[in-house]
Tab-separated table of C-alpha atoms in Angstrom:
chain	number	residue	atom	x	y	z
N	1	UNK	CA	0.021	0.009	0.032
N	2	UNK	CA	2.926	2.306	0.849
N	3	UNK	CA	4.232	2.064	-2.714
N	4	UNK	CA	0.802	2.763	-4.189
N	5	UNK	CA	0.522	5.885	-2.003
N	6	UNK	CA	3.921	7.166	-2.960
N	7	UNK	CA	3.217	6.443	-6.643
N	8	UNK	CA	0.005	8.439	-6.428
N	9	UNK	CA	1.679	11.335	-4.691
N	10	UNK	CA	4.030	11.653	-7.614
N	11	UNK	CA	1.035	12.248	-9.870
N	12	UNK	CA	-0.598	14.668	-7.520
N	13	UNK	CA	2.483	16.862	-7.744
N	14	UNK	CA	1.625	17.680	-11.328
N	15	UNK	CA	1.763	21.489	-11.330
N	16	UNK	CA	-1.480	21.930	-13.204
N	17	UNK	CA	-3.410	19.667	-10.912
N	18	UNK	CA	-1.813	20.990	-7.782
N	19	UNK	CA	-2.087	24.693	-8.495
N	20	UNK	CA	-5.645	24.610	-9.972
N	21	UNK	CA	-6.945	22.521	-6.996
N	22	UNK	CA	-5.252	24.707	-4.364
N	23	UNK	CA	-6.365	27.953	-6.063
N	24	UNK	CA	-10.010	26.799	-6.215
N	25	UNK	CA	-10.016	25.433	-2.732
N	26	UNK	CA	-8.377	28.399	-1.046
N	27	UNK	CA	-10.028	30.918	-3.339
N	28	UNK	CA	-13.551	29.716	-2.515
N	29	UNK	CA	-12.762	29.467	1.185
N	30	UNK	CA	-11.455	33.109	1.320
N	31	UNK	CA	-14.092	34.505	-0.831
N	32	UNK	CA	-16.991	33.023	1.068
N	33	UNK	CA	-15.406	33.913	4.437
N	34	UNK	CA	-15.009	37.542	3.432
N	35	UNK	CA	-18.492	37.722	2.113
N	36	UNK	CA	-19.977	36.065	5.200
N	37	UNK	CA	-18.249	38.578	7.529
N	38	UNK	CA	-18.848	41.564	5.306
N	39	UNK	CA	-22.604	40.885	4.886
N	40	UNK	CA	-23.430	39.844	8.521
N	41	UNK	CA	-25.867	42.111	10.256
N	42	UNK	CA	-27.251	42.323	13.799
N	43	UNK	CA	-30.651	40.866	12.713
N	44	UNK	CA	-29.357	38.387	10.172
N	45	UNK	CA	-30.780	34.888	10.544
N	46	UNK	CA	-27.373	33.512	9.376
N	47	UNK	CA	-23.985	35.134	9.958
N	48	UNK	CA	-25.393	37.589	12.451
N	49	UNK	CA	-22.917	39.770	14.175
N	50	UNK	CA	-23.645	37.787	17.247
N	51	UNK	CA	-22.507	34.651	15.428
N	52	UNK	CA	-19.537	36.415	13.999
N	53	UNK	CA	-18.245	37.699	17.293
N	54	UNK	CA	-18.933	34.462	19.233
N	55	UNK	CA	-16.575	31.567	19.880
N	56	UNK	CA	-17.298	29.985	16.547
N	57	UNK	CA	-17.205	33.244	14.611
N	58	UNK	CA	-13.767	32.551	13.154
N	59	UNK	CA	-15.071	29.586	11.120
N	60	UNK	CA	-18.556	30.807	10.094
N	61	UNK	CA	-17.334	31.728	6.622
N	62	UNK	CA	-15.350	28.484	6.299
N	63	UNK	CA	-18.446	26.432	7.171
N	64	UNK	CA	-20.467	28.461	4.597
N	65	UNK	CA	-17.965	27.534	1.970
N	66	UNK	CA	-18.640	23.805	2.535
N	67	UNK	CA	-20.477	23.207	-0.674
N	68	UNK	CA	-18.083	24.887	-2.876
N	69	UNK	CA	-15.034	23.306	-1.143
N	70	UNK	CA	-16.782	19.957	-1.272
N	71	UNK	CA	-17.203	20.469	-5.084
N	72	UNK	CA	-13.557	21.072	-5.611
N	73	UNK	CA	-12.724	17.907	-3.578
N	74	UNK	CA	-15.319	15.865	-5.448
N	75	UNK	CA	-13.845	16.906	-8.802
N	76	UNK	CA	-10.310	16.151	-7.677
N	77	UNK	CA	-11.141	12.661	-6.587
N	78	UNK	CA	-13.339	12.018	-9.610
N	79	UNK	CA	-10.936	13.202	-12.250
N	80	UNK	CA	-8.107	11.313	-10.454
N	81	UNK	CA	-9.917	8.191	-11.378
N	82	UNK	CA	-11.459	9.074	-14.772
N	83	UNK	CA	-8.118	10.400	-16.086
N	84	UNK	CA	-6.591	6.971	-15.489
N	85	UNK	CA	-9.172	5.558	-17.920
N	86	UNK	CA	-8.924	8.374	-20.481
N	87	UNK	CA	-5.164	8.271	-20.513
N	88	UNK	CA	-5.222	4.403	-20.560
N	89	UNK	CA	-2.878	4.389	-17.599
N	90	UNK	CA	-5.196	2.275	-15.551
N	91	UNK	CA	-4.125	-0.850	-17.413
N	92	UNK	CA	-0.412	-0.113	-16.733
N	93	UNK	CA	-1.177	0.501	-13.022
N	94	UNK	CA	-3.012	-2.805	-12.813
N	95	UNK	CA	-0.216	-4.680	-14.602
N	96	UNK	CA	2.299	-3.156	-12.277
N	97	UNK	CA	0.223	-3.774	-9.177
N	98	UNK	CA	-2.233	-6.570	-9.847
N	99	UNK	CA	-3.827	-6.253	-6.362
N	100	UNK	CA	-6.385	-3.809	-7.585
N	101	UNK	CA	-7.639	-2.865	-4.084
N	102	UNK	CA	-4.130	-1.720	-3.303
N	103	UNK	CA	-4.118	0.545	-6.349
N	104	UNK	CA	-7.427	2.089	-5.402
N	105	UNK	CA	-6.512	2.218	-1.675
N	106	UNK	CA	-3.288	3.993	-2.423
N	107	UNK	CA	-5.092	6.548	-4.598
N	108	UNK	CA	-7.741	7.124	-1.949
N	109	UNK	CA	-5.149	7.575	0.944
N	110	UNK	CA	-2.941	9.825	-1.077
N	111	UNK	CA	-5.958	11.971	-2.124
N	112	UNK	CA	-7.209	12.097	1.413
N	113	UNK	CA	-3.791	13.280	2.634
N	114	UNK	CA	-3.610	15.936	-0.032
N	115	UNK	CA	-7.190	16.989	0.829
N	116	UNK	CA	-6.494	17.283	4.499
N	117	UNK	CA	-3.394	19.450	3.811
N	118	UNK	CA	-5.327	21.592	1.360
N	119	UNK	CA	-8.160	22.056	3.834
N	120	UNK	CA	-5.752	23.080	6.606
N	121	UNK	CA	-4.464	25.814	4.324
N	122	UNK	CA	-8.014	26.787	3.276
N	123	UNK	CA	-9.120	27.049	6.987
N	124	UNK	CA	-6.092	29.195	7.972
N	125	UNK	CA	-6.622	31.544	4.957
N	126	UNK	CA	-10.289	31.712	5.616
N	127	UNK	CA	-9.904	32.631	9.301
N	128	UNK	CA	-7.151	35.222	8.369
N	129	UNK	CA	-9.431	36.773	5.734
N	130	UNK	CA	-12.281	36.769	8.149
N	131	UNK	CA	-10.126	38.431	10.822
N	132	UNK	CA	-9.057	41.148	8.291
N	133	UNK	CA	-12.760	41.771	7.326
N	134	UNK	CA	-13.839	41.819	10.994
N	135	UNK	CA	-11.096	44.380	11.829
N	136	UNK	CA	-12.237	46.508	8.879
N	137	UNK	CA	-15.758	46.387	10.211
N	138	UNK	CA	-14.618	47.146	13.760
N	139	UNK	CA	-16.148	43.954	15.174
N	140	UNK	CA	-14.473	42.393	18.261
N	141	UNK	CA	-12.671	39.013	17.928
N	142	UNK	CA	-11.767	38.285	21.527
N	143	UNK	CA	-13.966	35.236	21.685
N	144	UNK	CA	-12.124	33.721	18.676
N	145	UNK	CA	-8.937	33.386	20.615
N	146	UNK	CA	-10.452	31.982	23.799
N	147	UNK	CA	-9.937	28.282	24.496
N	148	UNK	CA	-13.488	27.705	23.338
N	149	UNK	CA	-12.901	29.712	20.058
N	150	UNK	CA	-9.764	27.722	19.359
N	151	UNK	CA	-11.580	24.441	20.024
N	152	UNK	CA	-14.202	25.461	17.551
N	153	UNK	CA	-11.495	26.067	14.915
N	154	UNK	CA	-10.187	22.571	15.513
N	155	UNK	CA	-13.688	21.144	15.421
N	156	UNK	CA	-14.464	22.994	12.144
N	157	UNK	CA	-11.346	21.510	10.611
N	158	UNK	CA	-12.303	17.974	11.587
N	159	UNK	CA	-15.802	18.476	10.331
N	160	UNK	CA	-14.471	19.788	6.969
N	161	UNK	CA	-12.242	16.820	6.612
N	162	UNK	CA	-15.112	14.375	7.249
N	163	UNK	CA	-17.555	16.225	5.003
N	164	UNK	CA	-15.059	16.599	2.132
N	165	UNK	CA	-13.967	12.971	2.449
N	166	UNK	CA	-17.552	12.133	1.827
N	167	UNK	CA	-17.640	14.213	-1.277
N	168	UNK	CA	-14.372	12.705	-2.241
N	169	UNK	CA	-15.661	9.090	-1.713
N	170	UNK	CA	-18.598	9.883	-3.997
N	171	UNK	CA	-16.225	11.320	-6.570
N	172	UNK	CA	-14.095	8.227	-6.411
N	173	UNK	CA	-17.107	5.883	-6.666
N	174	UNK	CA	-18.765	7.696	-9.623
N	175	UNK	CA	-15.358	7.982	-11.315
N	176	UNK	CA	-14.994	4.206	-11.164
N	177	UNK	CA	-18.538	3.531	-12.080
N	178	UNK	CA	-18.767	5.919	-15.111
N	179	UNK	CA	-15.075	6.214	-16.117
N	180	UNK	CA	-15.892	9.323	-18.153
N	181	UNK	CA	-14.952	12.708	-16.668
N	182	UNK	CA	-17.668	14.723	-18.459
N	183	UNK	CA	-20.402	12.230	-17.591
N	184	UNK	CA	-19.321	11.696	-14.026
N	185	UNK	CA	-18.960	15.459	-13.344
N	186	UNK	CA	-22.262	16.096	-14.973
N	187	UNK	CA	-23.984	13.520	-12.811
N	188	UNK	CA	-22.324	14.602	-9.639
N	189	UNK	CA	-22.989	18.281	-10.172
N	190	UNK	CA	-26.529	17.651	-11.230
N	191	UNK	CA	-27.174	15.651	-8.115
N	192	UNK	CA	-25.221	17.622	-5.426
N	193	UNK	CA	-25.747	21.139	-6.708
N	194	UNK	CA	-29.099	20.901	-8.454
N	195	UNK	CA	-31.193	17.978	-7.317
N	196	UNK	CA	-30.317	18.248	-3.666
N	197	UNK	CA	-30.875	22.077	-3.607
N	198	UNK	CA	-34.279	21.622	-5.218
N	199	UNK	CA	-35.110	18.803	-2.732
N	200	UNK	CA	-33.971	20.915	0.152
N	201	UNK	CA	-36.398	23.729	-0.858
N	202	UNK	CA	-39.321	21.502	-1.606
N	203	UNK	CA	-38.976	18.578	0.839
N	204	UNK	CA	-37.682	19.643	4.311
N	205	UNK	CA	-36.950	16.042	5.313
N	206	UNK	CA	-34.404	15.651	2.537
N	207	UNK	CA	-31.795	17.043	4.872
N	208	UNK	CA	-32.004	13.880	6.894
N	209	UNK	CA	-31.362	11.636	3.882
N	210	UNK	CA	-29.298	13.291	1.067
N	211	UNK	CA	-25.503	12.920	1.393
N	212	UNK	CA	-24.581	16.407	0.287
N	213	UNK	CA	-27.014	18.029	2.654
N	214	UNK	CA	-25.808	15.883	5.460
N	215	UNK	CA	-22.171	16.663	4.732
N	216	UNK	CA	-23.079	20.322	4.744
N	217	UNK	CA	-24.714	19.893	8.115
N	218	UNK	CA	-21.574	18.140	9.431
N	219	UNK	CA	-19.380	20.973	8.174
N	220	UNK	CA	-21.637	23.497	9.881
N	221	UNK	CA	-21.437	21.497	13.130
N	222	UNK	CA	-25.065	20.593	12.845
N	223	UNK	CA	-28.046	22.699	11.840
N	224	UNK	CA	-31.538	23.615	13.137
N	225	UNK	CA	-32.939	20.886	10.794
N	226	UNK	CA	-30.512	18.065	11.542
N	227	UNK	CA	-28.274	17.783	14.582
N	228	UNK	CA	-24.594	17.011	14.373
N	229	UNK	CA	-24.299	13.415	15.578
N	230	UNK	CA	-26.998	11.877	13.302
N	231	UNK	CA	-25.653	13.885	10.356
N	232	UNK	CA	-22.166	12.585	11.196
N	233	UNK	CA	-23.184	8.984	11.509
N	234	UNK	CA	-25.111	9.143	8.140
N	235	UNK	CA	-22.279	10.997	6.343
N	236	UNK	CA	-19.670	8.494	7.415
N	237	UNK	CA	-22.040	5.646	6.408
N	238	UNK	CA	-22.453	7.184	2.970
N	239	UNK	CA	-18.673	7.581	2.600
N	240	UNK	CA	-18.027	3.948	3.595
N	241	UNK	CA	-20.688	2.688	1.258
N	242	UNK	CA	-19.267	4.731	-1.637
N	243	UNK	CA	-15.772	3.351	-1.049
N	244	UNK	CA	-17.067	-0.150	-0.717
N	245	UNK	CA	-18.959	0.091	-4.071
N	246	UNK	CA	-15.903	1.662	-5.785
N	247	UNK	CA	-13.633	-1.067	-4.537
N	248	UNK	CA	-16.055	-3.881	-5.492
N	249	UNK	CA	-16.478	-2.592	-9.015
N	250	UNK	CA	-12.761	-1.708	-9.520
N	251	UNK	CA	-11.547	-5.137	-8.419
N	252	UNK	CA	-14.138	-7.129	-10.318
N	253	UNK	CA	-14.743	-5.433	-13.591
N	254	UNK	CA	-12.734	-6.167	-16.725
N	255	UNK	CA	-10.304	-3.394	-17.672
N	256	UNK	CA	-10.588	-2.672	-21.370
N	257	UNK	CA	-9.547	0.974	-21.203
L	1	UNK	CA	-0.623	-30.207	-22.861
L	2	UNK	CA	2.421	-32.287	-22.112
L	3	UNK	CA	4.351	-31.405	-18.929
L	4	UNK	CA	7.668	-31.057	-20.700
L	5	UNK	CA	6.184	-28.723	-23.271
L	6	UNK	CA	4.910	-26.515	-20.408
L	7	UNK	CA	8.396	-26.453	-18.933
L	8	UNK	CA	9.807	-24.976	-22.140
L	9	UNK	CA	6.912	-22.642	-22.797
L	10	UNK	CA	6.732	-19.077	-21.573
L	11	UNK	CA	2.989	-19.068	-22.364
L	12	UNK	CA	0.575	-21.949	-22.557
L	13	UNK	CA	-2.985	-21.192	-23.570
L	14	UNK	CA	-5.716	-23.879	-23.532
L	15	UNK	CA	-9.277	-23.412	-24.541
L	16	UNK	CA	-9.287	-19.727	-23.644
L	17	UNK	CA	-12.706	-18.150	-24.270
L	18	UNK	CA	-14.045	-14.655	-23.934
L	19	UNK	CA	-17.544	-13.423	-24.623
L	20	UNK	CA	-18.960	-9.949	-24.584
L	21	UNK	CA	-22.711	-10.429	-24.424
L	22	UNK	CA	-23.642	-12.810	-27.171
L	23	UNK	CA	-20.452	-12.143	-29.166
L	24	UNK	CA	-17.586	-14.607	-28.668
L	25	UNK	CA	-14.353	-12.677	-29.181
L	26	UNK	CA	-12.009	-15.431	-28.236
L	27	UNK	CA	-13.180	-18.994	-28.906
L	28	UNK	CA	-11.543	-21.937	-27.246
L	29	UNK	CA	-8.129	-20.654	-28.268
L	30	UNK	CA	-5.022	-22.776	-27.600
L	31	UNK	CA	-1.423	-22.128	-28.296
L	32	UNK	CA	1.980	-22.029	-26.656
L	33	UNK	CA	5.059	-19.713	-26.945
L	34	UNK	CA	8.441	-21.357	-26.581
L	35	UNK	CA	10.661	-19.755	-23.893
L	36	UNK	CA	13.273	-17.445	-25.414
L	37	UNK	CA	11.519	-17.039	-28.732
L	38	UNK	CA	10.063	-14.035	-30.452
L	39	UNK	CA	6.524	-15.067	-31.099
L	40	UNK	CA	4.162	-13.310	-33.469
L	41	UNK	CA	0.438	-13.317	-32.877
L	42	UNK	CA	-1.072	-12.299	-36.157
L	43	UNK	CA	-4.555	-11.923	-37.448
L	44	UNK	CA	-6.819	-9.364	-39.033
L	45	UNK	CA	-8.339	-6.463	-37.040
L	46	UNK	CA	-10.981	-7.839	-34.748
L	47	UNK	CA	-9.457	-11.303	-34.642
L	48	UNK	CA	-9.221	-11.173	-30.776
L	49	UNK	CA	-5.526	-10.520	-30.440
L	50	UNK	CA	-5.745	-7.675	-27.922
L	51	UNK	CA	-8.377	-9.501	-25.942
L	52	UNK	CA	-6.031	-12.473	-25.633
L	53	UNK	CA	-3.285	-10.201	-24.381
L	54	UNK	CA	-5.655	-8.610	-21.927
L	55	UNK	CA	-6.442	-11.979	-20.419
L	56	UNK	CA	-2.802	-12.907	-20.280
L	57	UNK	CA	-2.074	-9.586	-18.461
L	58	UNK	CA	-4.858	-9.965	-15.880
L	59	UNK	CA	-6.908	-7.086	-17.120
L	60	UNK	CA	-9.834	-9.187	-18.385
L	61	UNK	CA	-11.134	-12.415	-16.916
L	62	UNK	CA	-11.739	-15.289	-19.343
L	63	UNK	CA	-15.106	-16.921	-19.574
L	64	UNK	CA	-13.543	-20.329	-20.102
L	65	UNK	CA	-10.277	-22.157	-20.523
L	66	UNK	CA	-6.902	-21.926	-18.867
L	67	UNK	CA	-3.584	-20.332	-19.353
L	68	UNK	CA	-0.167	-20.086	-17.696
L	69	UNK	CA	2.478	-17.387	-18.012
L	70	UNK	CA	5.993	-18.373	-16.986
L	71	UNK	CA	4.429	-21.493	-15.429
L	72	UNK	CA	1.829	-19.621	-13.244
L	73	UNK	CA	-1.927	-19.707	-13.901
L	74	UNK	CA	-3.426	-16.473	-15.027
L	75	UNK	CA	-5.818	-16.817	-12.068
L	76	UNK	CA	-2.849	-15.527	-9.975
L	77	UNK	CA	-1.705	-12.319	-11.711
L	78	UNK	CA	0.092	-11.122	-8.624
L	79	UNK	CA	2.473	-14.084	-8.923
L	80	UNK	CA	3.462	-13.783	-12.577
L	81	UNK	CA	2.973	-10.145	-13.636
L	82	UNK	CA	6.106	-8.949	-11.867
L	83	UNK	CA	7.991	-11.016	-14.438
L	84	UNK	CA	6.004	-9.518	-17.408
L	85	UNK	CA	6.398	-6.216	-19.160
L	86	UNK	CA	3.789	-5.053	-21.665
L	87	UNK	CA	2.991	-2.319	-24.197
L	88	UNK	CA	-0.684	-3.024	-24.944
L	89	UNK	CA	-2.850	-1.124	-27.405
L	90	UNK	CA	-0.931	2.185	-27.259
L	91	UNK	CA	1.530	3.826	-24.907
L	92	UNK	CA	-0.297	5.119	-21.847
L	93	UNK	CA	1.294	7.911	-19.860
L	94	UNK	CA	0.387	11.113	-17.998
L	95	UNK	CA	0.644	13.838	-20.594
L	96	UNK	CA	1.792	16.609	-18.225
L	97	UNK	CA	4.616	14.543	-16.578
L	98	UNK	CA	8.015	14.035	-18.064
L	99	UNK	CA	9.021	10.748	-19.546
L	100	UNK	CA	11.285	10.146	-16.486
L	101	UNK	CA	8.551	11.011	-13.992
L	102	UNK	CA	6.066	8.765	-15.747
L	103	UNK	CA	8.351	5.828	-15.506
L	104	UNK	CA	9.122	6.774	-11.931
L	105	UNK	CA	5.338	6.544	-11.122
L	106	UNK	CA	5.159	2.994	-12.595
L	107	UNK	CA	8.514	1.808	-10.994
L	108	UNK	CA	7.440	3.209	-7.555
L	109	UNK	CA	4.151	1.379	-7.753
L	110	UNK	CA	5.807	-1.880	-8.657
L	111	UNK	CA	8.560	-1.521	-6.093
L	112	UNK	CA	11.222	-1.464	-8.797
L	113	UNK	CA	14.579	0.220	-8.049
L	114	UNK	CA	14.451	3.786	-9.443
L	115	UNK	CA	17.956	3.345	-10.863
L	116	UNK	CA	16.315	1.213	-13.560
L	117	UNK	CA	14.445	4.208	-14.870
L	118	UNK	CA	17.666	5.787	-16.119
L	119	UNK	CA	18.847	2.421	-17.467
L	120	UNK	CA	15.774	1.878	-19.616
L	121	UNK	CA	15.623	5.456	-20.735
L	122	UNK	CA	19.207	5.187	-21.911
L	123	UNK	CA	18.595	1.866	-23.528
L	124	UNK	CA	15.692	3.290	-25.646
L	125	UNK	CA	17.766	6.407	-26.431
L	126	UNK	CA	15.458	8.748	-24.533
L	127	UNK	CA	17.761	10.191	-21.962
L	128	UNK	CA	18.093	13.579	-23.729
L	129	UNK	CA	14.339	14.195	-23.763
L	130	UNK	CA	13.651	12.375	-20.337
L	131	UNK	CA	12.860	15.550	-18.678
L	132	UNK	CA	10.373	16.840	-21.237
L	133	UNK	CA	6.664	16.470	-20.792
L	134	UNK	CA	5.298	13.289	-22.446
L	135	UNK	CA	2.790	15.347	-24.468
L	136	UNK	CA	5.660	16.937	-26.394
L	137	UNK	CA	6.954	13.441	-27.557
L	138	UNK	CA	6.693	12.313	-31.180
L	139	UNK	CA	4.848	9.020	-31.931
L	140	UNK	CA	8.077	7.192	-32.192
L	141	UNK	CA	9.296	8.509	-28.883
L	142	UNK	CA	6.035	7.527	-27.255
L	143	UNK	CA	6.403	4.000	-28.516
L	144	UNK	CA	9.953	3.817	-27.251
L	145	UNK	CA	8.876	5.143	-23.839
L	146	UNK	CA	6.103	2.549	-23.802
L	147	UNK	CA	8.759	-0.172	-24.400
L	148	UNK	CA	11.007	1.417	-21.775
L	149	UNK	CA	8.202	1.099	-19.305
L	150	UNK	CA	7.612	-2.519	-20.306
L	151	UNK	CA	11.330	-3.217	-19.650
L	152	UNK	CA	11.106	-1.904	-16.088
L	153	UNK	CA	11.745	-4.730	-13.642
L	154	UNK	CA	13.764	-6.845	-16.125
L	155	UNK	CA	10.760	-9.014	-17.185
L	156	UNK	CA	11.246	-12.538	-18.588
L	157	UNK	CA	8.309	-11.962	-20.960
L	158	UNK	CA	7.809	-8.813	-22.944
L	159	UNK	CA	4.453	-8.343	-24.653
L	160	UNK	CA	4.215	-5.713	-27.390
L	161	UNK	CA	0.820	-5.095	-28.995
L	162	UNK	CA	1.174	-3.662	-32.490
L	163	UNK	CA	4.431	-1.869	-31.644
L	164	UNK	CA	5.011	-0.472	-35.219
L	165	UNK	CA	1.519	1.011	-35.542
L	166	UNK	CA	1.732	4.568	-37.006
L	167	UNK	CA	5.506	4.610	-37.253
L	168	UNK	CA	7.386	5.860	-40.303
L	169	UNK	CA	9.790	3.405	-42.068
L	170	UNK	CA	12.791	4.538	-40.027
L	171	UNK	CA	10.725	4.082	-36.905
L	172	UNK	CA	9.657	0.616	-37.940
L	173	UNK	CA	13.225	-0.395	-38.622
L	174	UNK	CA	14.267	0.955	-35.237
L	175	UNK	CA	11.489	-0.994	-33.608
L	176	UNK	CA	12.460	-4.277	-35.129
L	177	UNK	CA	16.026	-3.710	-33.897
L	178	UNK	CA	14.624	-2.969	-30.382
L	179	UNK	CA	12.584	-6.172	-30.417
L	180	UNK	CA	15.582	-8.254	-31.488
L	181	UNK	CA	17.818	-6.692	-28.850
L	182	UNK	CA	15.203	-7.487	-26.101
L	183	UNK	CA	15.207	-11.069	-27.333
L	184	UNK	CA	19.011	-11.116	-27.399
L	185	UNK	CA	18.918	-10.627	-23.663
L	186	UNK	CA	17.293	-14.005	-23.267
L	187	UNK	CA	13.744	-12.620	-22.862
L	188	UNK	CA	10.686	-14.139	-24.597
L	189	UNK	CA	8.907	-11.534	-26.743
L	190	UNK	CA	5.280	-11.685	-27.817
L	191	UNK	CA	4.484	-9.364	-30.618
L	192	UNK	CA	1.045	-8.800	-32.164
L	193	UNK	CA	0.269	-7.326	-35.568
L	194	UNK	CA	-2.434	-7.477	-38.233
L	195	UNK	CA	0.404	-7.531	-40.875
L	196	UNK	CA	2.018	-10.815	-41.521
L	197	UNK	CA	5.022	-9.116	-43.048
L	198	UNK	CA	5.821	-7.357	-39.807
L	199	UNK	CA	5.730	-10.619	-37.894
L	200	UNK	CA	7.900	-12.309	-40.526
L	201	UNK	CA	10.581	-9.685	-40.073
L	202	UNK	CA	11.297	-10.285	-36.417
L	203	UNK	CA	9.500	-13.484	-35.210
L	204	UNK	CA	10.667	-17.103	-35.013
L	205	UNK	CA	7.329	-18.507	-33.829
L	206	UNK	CA	3.936	-17.727	-35.475
L	207	UNK	CA	0.472	-17.899	-34.102
L	208	UNK	CA	-2.332	-17.089	-36.522
L	209	UNK	CA	-5.722	-16.108	-35.037
L	210	UNK	CA	-8.849	-15.770	-36.986
L	211	UNK	CA	-12.285	-14.985	-35.443
L	212	UNK	CA	-10.871	-15.719	-32.063
L	213	UNK	CA	-9.735	-19.249	-32.966
L	214	UNK	CA	-6.331	-20.664	-33.650
L	215	UNK	CA	-5.581	-20.803	-37.325
L	216	UNK	CA	-1.987	-21.994	-37.135
L	217	UNK	CA	0.994	-22.144	-34.876
L	218	UNK	CA	4.586	-23.217	-35.424
L	219	UNK	CA	8.036	-22.050	-36.399
L	220	UNK	CA	7.978	-19.498	-39.076
L	221	UNK	CA	10.943	-21.129	-40.954
L	222	UNK	CA	9.058	-24.448	-41.141
L	223	UNK	CA	6.358	-23.001	-43.373
L	224	UNK	CA	6.637	-22.855	-47.061
L	225	UNK	CA	4.912	-20.091	-48.923
L	226	UNK	CA	3.809	-18.582	-45.682
L	227	UNK	CA	1.886	-15.645	-47.200
L	228	UNK	CA	-0.272	-17.896	-49.353
L	229	UNK	CA	-0.930	-20.183	-46.493
L	230	UNK	CA	-1.775	-17.262	-44.189
L	231	UNK	CA	-4.469	-15.998	-46.628
L	232	UNK	CA	-5.872	-19.464	-46.961
L	233	UNK	CA	-6.193	-19.667	-43.111
L	234	UNK	CA	-7.911	-16.296	-43.039
L	235	UNK	CA	-10.375	-17.600	-45.587
L	236	UNK	CA	-11.122	-20.581	-43.377
L	237	UNK	CA	-9.026	-23.207	-45.060
L	238	UNK	CA	-7.225	-25.145	-42.294
L	239	UNK	CA	-5.388	-27.599	-44.548
């Protein structure tokens, strides 16, 4: 497995992949963070000044960016698989490492490691951007640097890792299932960013069932509609199911790419 | 198949069958490849050559029959594939990575010493361009990089699927020399082509496949009027 991880890391260091992913990840996190702080008002239902100046204020913007950050992670995981099919490299990988689960496992672990590092950078930049915007608005940030505030930052990071890993697991699974970048991205975006949003606005219970909505709830530390622990359990369940399906299909299907 | 024949064969295929839906692509195919030979698997487009290779390389599961590679059943690819190098269909690399980095990716995955990357690049005369992105390589260079990747790990069997496809005459001549030099190292080489002439140029052992079935196998030198016989086989005349 160690060799498969190292081999995958060599591919992830491609400048185009690396810079475009980091730019999107960090860019969305900073943008949403600045907008969240800049637009928060006393009477806002979300991002109120009370929220922003509270112990979890530092990560309000970061949590709001969950869907966009999740999208970047989803596309990264998905294209990491589909590009192996479009380049034809999957057949060389499987000849060089016939234990297919090892190839997929190495890819997953390498991507999760890269994702965790990217999210850490996104969180730090997001908090920094939020702090600058708070200072510009003259809002106090004392609670951010209390022990409770710092604990919230740590919790926000863990939640982001779990939520984004779920998006990544779906990207991996649909990449393996569909093998086509265009098709898989289309299906995933259609589901997570259209179907789920429509469902959320028309069927309130959807937040208890749909993976993207649940992952968003985890990243926000729970919402009024769904509390944290049930959302976490369901999200982890979805992620494990996606990885299991991906592994089963990848190890059993003929490779004619 | 007789045991002593297996001992002297790099590849033994017996009754191998592959179906896609109702279409039988490889139909109870049987052949052997003598160890140390350059064997040519020849047949028209769609004869099932690449599917046979895919089954031998663990990429596709057969629906029937058996095969061994270097004495190991193809049901256990992890046991025999470290001793096999292959260029199948077309060279497959990451376009944005350099030739050297591409080989490093494959060598790392297989646990092959990274010093071998420089050795195979040098052998295929690619050292000067090893640092350039693969997407900038000419077709001939891509083919050579594909063979360099196949030679990583010093395999006992090298499988080359249509290695001269798309090459200009000079590239074809170079490719023949490369194939001979691989064989001179004592490795068994399996080459596929849809052109009998190509196989005649470099191979000592011939396997003719038609509609997924064996048309002929044997030493090339033992066949008189090979071209005439080949076309008779393709027309279904087994005499």
